[in-house]
XYZ file of C-alpha atoms in Angstrom:
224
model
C -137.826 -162.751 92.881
C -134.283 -162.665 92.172
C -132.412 -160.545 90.011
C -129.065 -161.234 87.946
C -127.454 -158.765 86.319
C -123.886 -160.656 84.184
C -123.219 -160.021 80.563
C -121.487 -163.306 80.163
C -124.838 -165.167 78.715
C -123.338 -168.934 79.594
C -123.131 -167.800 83.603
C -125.992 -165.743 84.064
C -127.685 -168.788 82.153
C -126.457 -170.888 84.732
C -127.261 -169.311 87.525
C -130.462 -168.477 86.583
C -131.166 -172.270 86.026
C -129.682 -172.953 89.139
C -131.730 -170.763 91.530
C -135.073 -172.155 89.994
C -133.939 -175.311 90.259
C -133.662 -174.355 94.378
C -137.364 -173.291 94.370
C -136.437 -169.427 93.429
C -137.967 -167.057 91.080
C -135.355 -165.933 89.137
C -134.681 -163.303 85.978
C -131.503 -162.228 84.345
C -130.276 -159.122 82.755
C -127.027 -158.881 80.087
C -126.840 -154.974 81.184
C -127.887 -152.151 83.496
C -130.967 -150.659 81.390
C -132.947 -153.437 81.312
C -132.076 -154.068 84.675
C -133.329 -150.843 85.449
C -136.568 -151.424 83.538
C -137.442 -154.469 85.752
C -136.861 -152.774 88.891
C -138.904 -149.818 87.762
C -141.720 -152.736 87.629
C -141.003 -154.653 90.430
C -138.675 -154.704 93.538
C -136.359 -158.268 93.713
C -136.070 -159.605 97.359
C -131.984 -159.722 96.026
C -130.024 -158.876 93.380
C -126.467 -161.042 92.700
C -124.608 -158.244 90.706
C -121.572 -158.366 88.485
C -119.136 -155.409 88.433
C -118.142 -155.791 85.033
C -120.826 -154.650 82.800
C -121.351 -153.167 79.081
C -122.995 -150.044 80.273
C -122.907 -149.289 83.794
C -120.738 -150.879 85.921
C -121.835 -152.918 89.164
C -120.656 -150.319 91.322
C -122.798 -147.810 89.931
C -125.698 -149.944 90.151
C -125.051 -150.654 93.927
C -124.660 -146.847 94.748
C -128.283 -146.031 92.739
C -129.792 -148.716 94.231
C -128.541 -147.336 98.164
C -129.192 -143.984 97.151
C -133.332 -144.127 96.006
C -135.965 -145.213 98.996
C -137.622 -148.047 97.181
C -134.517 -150.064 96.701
C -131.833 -148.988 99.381
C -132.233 -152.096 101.932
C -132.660 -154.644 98.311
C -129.833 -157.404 99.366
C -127.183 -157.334 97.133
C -124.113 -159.760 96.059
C -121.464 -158.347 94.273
C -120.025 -161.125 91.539
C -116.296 -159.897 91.898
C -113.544 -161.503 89.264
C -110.689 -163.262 91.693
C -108.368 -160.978 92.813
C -109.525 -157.489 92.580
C -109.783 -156.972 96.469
C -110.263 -152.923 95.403
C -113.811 -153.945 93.682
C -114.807 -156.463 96.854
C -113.647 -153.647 99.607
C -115.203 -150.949 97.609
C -118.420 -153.011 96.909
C -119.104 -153.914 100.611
C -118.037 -149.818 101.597
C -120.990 -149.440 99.606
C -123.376 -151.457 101.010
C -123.269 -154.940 99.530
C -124.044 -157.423 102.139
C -122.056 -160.326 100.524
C -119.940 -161.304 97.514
C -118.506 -164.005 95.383
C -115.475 -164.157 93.861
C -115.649 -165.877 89.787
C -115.151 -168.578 89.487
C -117.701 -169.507 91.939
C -119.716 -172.717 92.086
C -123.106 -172.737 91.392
C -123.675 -174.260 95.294
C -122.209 -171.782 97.000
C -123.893 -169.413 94.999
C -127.490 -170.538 96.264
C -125.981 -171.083 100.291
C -125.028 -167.760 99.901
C -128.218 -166.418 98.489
C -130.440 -168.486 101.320
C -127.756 -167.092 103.744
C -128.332 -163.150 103.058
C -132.246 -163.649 102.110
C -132.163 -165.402 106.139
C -130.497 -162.592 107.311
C -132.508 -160.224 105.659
C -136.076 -161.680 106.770
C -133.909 -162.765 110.303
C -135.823 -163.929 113.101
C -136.226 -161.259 114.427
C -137.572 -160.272 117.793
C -141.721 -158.161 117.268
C -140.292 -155.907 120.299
C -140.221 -152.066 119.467
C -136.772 -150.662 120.169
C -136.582 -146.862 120.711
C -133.752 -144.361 121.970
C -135.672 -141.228 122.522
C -137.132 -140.361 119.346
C -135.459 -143.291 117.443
C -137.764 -146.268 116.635
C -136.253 -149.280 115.198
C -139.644 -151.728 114.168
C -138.234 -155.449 114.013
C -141.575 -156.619 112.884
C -141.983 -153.770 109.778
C -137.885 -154.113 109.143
C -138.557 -150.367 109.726
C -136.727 -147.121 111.319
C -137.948 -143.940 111.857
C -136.098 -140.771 113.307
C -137.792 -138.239 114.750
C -141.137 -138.993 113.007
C -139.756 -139.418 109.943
C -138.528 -142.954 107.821
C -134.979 -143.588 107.719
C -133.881 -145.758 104.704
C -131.295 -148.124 105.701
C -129.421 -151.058 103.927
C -129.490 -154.219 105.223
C -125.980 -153.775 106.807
C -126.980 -150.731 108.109
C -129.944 -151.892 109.757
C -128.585 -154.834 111.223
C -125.682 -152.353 113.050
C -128.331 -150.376 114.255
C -130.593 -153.455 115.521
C -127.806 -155.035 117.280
C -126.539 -151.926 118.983
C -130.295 -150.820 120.288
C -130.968 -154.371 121.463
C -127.783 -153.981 123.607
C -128.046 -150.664 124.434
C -125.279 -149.448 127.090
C -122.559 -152.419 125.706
C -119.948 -151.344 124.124
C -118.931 -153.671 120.584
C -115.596 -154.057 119.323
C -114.690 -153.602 115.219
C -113.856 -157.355 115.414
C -117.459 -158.181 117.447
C -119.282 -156.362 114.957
C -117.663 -157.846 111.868
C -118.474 -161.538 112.531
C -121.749 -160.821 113.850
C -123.178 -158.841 110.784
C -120.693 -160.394 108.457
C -119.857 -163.404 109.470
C -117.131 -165.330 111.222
C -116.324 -166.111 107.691
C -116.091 -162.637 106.209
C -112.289 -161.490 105.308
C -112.355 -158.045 105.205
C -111.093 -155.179 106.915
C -112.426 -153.505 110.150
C -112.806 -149.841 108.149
C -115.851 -151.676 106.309
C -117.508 -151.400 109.873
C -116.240 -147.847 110.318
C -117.737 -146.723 106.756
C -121.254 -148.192 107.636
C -121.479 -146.609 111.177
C -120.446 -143.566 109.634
C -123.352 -144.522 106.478
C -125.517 -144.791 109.169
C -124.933 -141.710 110.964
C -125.097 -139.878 108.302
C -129.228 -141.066 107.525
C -129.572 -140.736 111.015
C -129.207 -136.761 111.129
C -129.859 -135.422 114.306
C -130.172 -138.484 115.780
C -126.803 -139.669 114.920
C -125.353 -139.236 118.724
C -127.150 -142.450 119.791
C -124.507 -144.724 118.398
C -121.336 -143.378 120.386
C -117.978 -144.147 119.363
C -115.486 -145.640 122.551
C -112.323 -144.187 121.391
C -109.991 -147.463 121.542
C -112.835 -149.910 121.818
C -115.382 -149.442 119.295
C -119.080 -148.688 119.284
C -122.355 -148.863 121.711
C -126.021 -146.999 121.329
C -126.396 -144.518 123.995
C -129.165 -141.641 124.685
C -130.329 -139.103 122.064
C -128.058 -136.182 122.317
C-alpha cells in the first residue's frame, strides 16, 4: 500500500490513478490528520509526501514518521515545488530517501516509486553481519545493538549494510552518495555526513564501529 499525502485534489487524483494503474495499492490524503489516522491502522510500504500542506507541513510529517519505531524505515518521497533546494536538502537531512520536484510526470513518478520500493526490499544477501555486539539481519531488514533493536531509516540502514559488508574499506563522501543515492542524485556530500552522524546517534555505544578517516571519509571498524 501506498500512501499520498497532496492537498491539490487534481494531482493527488492523478497520481493515485496512476499507481493503480501500475499494479499498486494506492490511497490519498488532502492533509496530515487523516493521514495520521490511516497510518494508525495500517503501515504503507511508501509514502510520496508533499511539503506544502493545510495543517502540518511535509517536513513535520517526515520527522514523526523517523522519530516513532513502527514507521521510522517507511520509504518516503518528498513532492518538493521546483526550486526550493532548502525544502529538498532539508527533506533528505531528514531521512527521505528520494524526491520529486512539481511539476513531475506521472512516469517518473512510478520509476521512482519501483526504484526506492527495490531498494528498500534490495536483494539482499541472508548472511548475518555482526561487529562485536552489532547485528545487522539482511534477511529480517533488522539491526540490533547490544541486544537491543535499533530503528533505522532506509538510508540509514543501507550506510550501515554497505559499510559492515566491507568492513576494513574505507568509502569516500562521493562513493557513498552514488551508491545509496544514486549516480543520479544532486545533492551535497553533508547529506552523507548528517546520516552517519543519524546513525551514530541510534547506535549509542556502539557508534565507534563506523570510524571516520579524517580526509577520506568513512569505514566500519571494531566495537570500541
Amino acid at each position: 500500500m501506498i500512501y499520498c499525502v497532496e492537498d491539490d485534489d487534481g494531482i493527488r487524483n492523478l497520481v493515485v490513478y496512476t499507481l493503480a494503474a501500475s499494479g499498486f495499492e494506492a490511497r490519498g490524503f488532502s492533509d496530515a490528520g487523516s493521514f495520521w489516522r490511516a497510518v494508525d491502522a495500517q503501515v504503507p510500504q511508501l509514502v510520496l509526501l508533499d511539503i506544502m500542506l493545510p495543517d502540518e507541513d511535509g517536513i513535520s510529517i517526515l520527522k514523526r514518521l523517523r522519530s516513532q519505531g513502527r514507521t521510522a524505515a517507511i520509504p518516503v518521497i518528498m513532492a518538493t515545488a521546483k526550486g526550493t533546494e532548502y525544502d529538498k536538502v532539508a527533506g533528505l537531512d531528514l531521512g527521505a530517501d528520494d524526491y520529486l520536484a512539481k511539476p513531475f510526470g506521472m512516469m517518473e513518478m512510478v520509476s521512482r516509486v519501483k526504484a526506492v520500493l527495490r531498494r528498500s526490499s534490495g536483494n539482499q544477501k541472508e548472511e548475518l553481519l555482526q561487529i562485536g555486539d552489532l547485528f545487522l539481519n539482511p534477511k529480517e531488514h533488522t539491526v540490533s545493538a547490544g541486544g537491543e533493536r535499533v530503528a533505522l531509516t532506509l538510508k540509514e540502514y543501507e550506510l550501515l549494510k554497505l559499510l559492515m559488508e566491507n568492513q576494513g574499506a574505507v568509502f569516500s563522501r562521493e562513493q557513498l552518495m552514488a551508491k545509496i543515492w544514486g549516480d543520479d542524485f544532486v545533492g551535497e556530500s553533508r547529506t552523507v555526513d548528517v546520516h552517519i552522524g543519524t546513525l551514530r546517534t541510534k547506535l549509542g555505544d556502539f557508534a565507534g564501529c563506523i570510524e571516520t578517516v579524517r580526509g577520506v571519509g568513512y569505514k566500519a571498524g571494531k566495537q570500541k
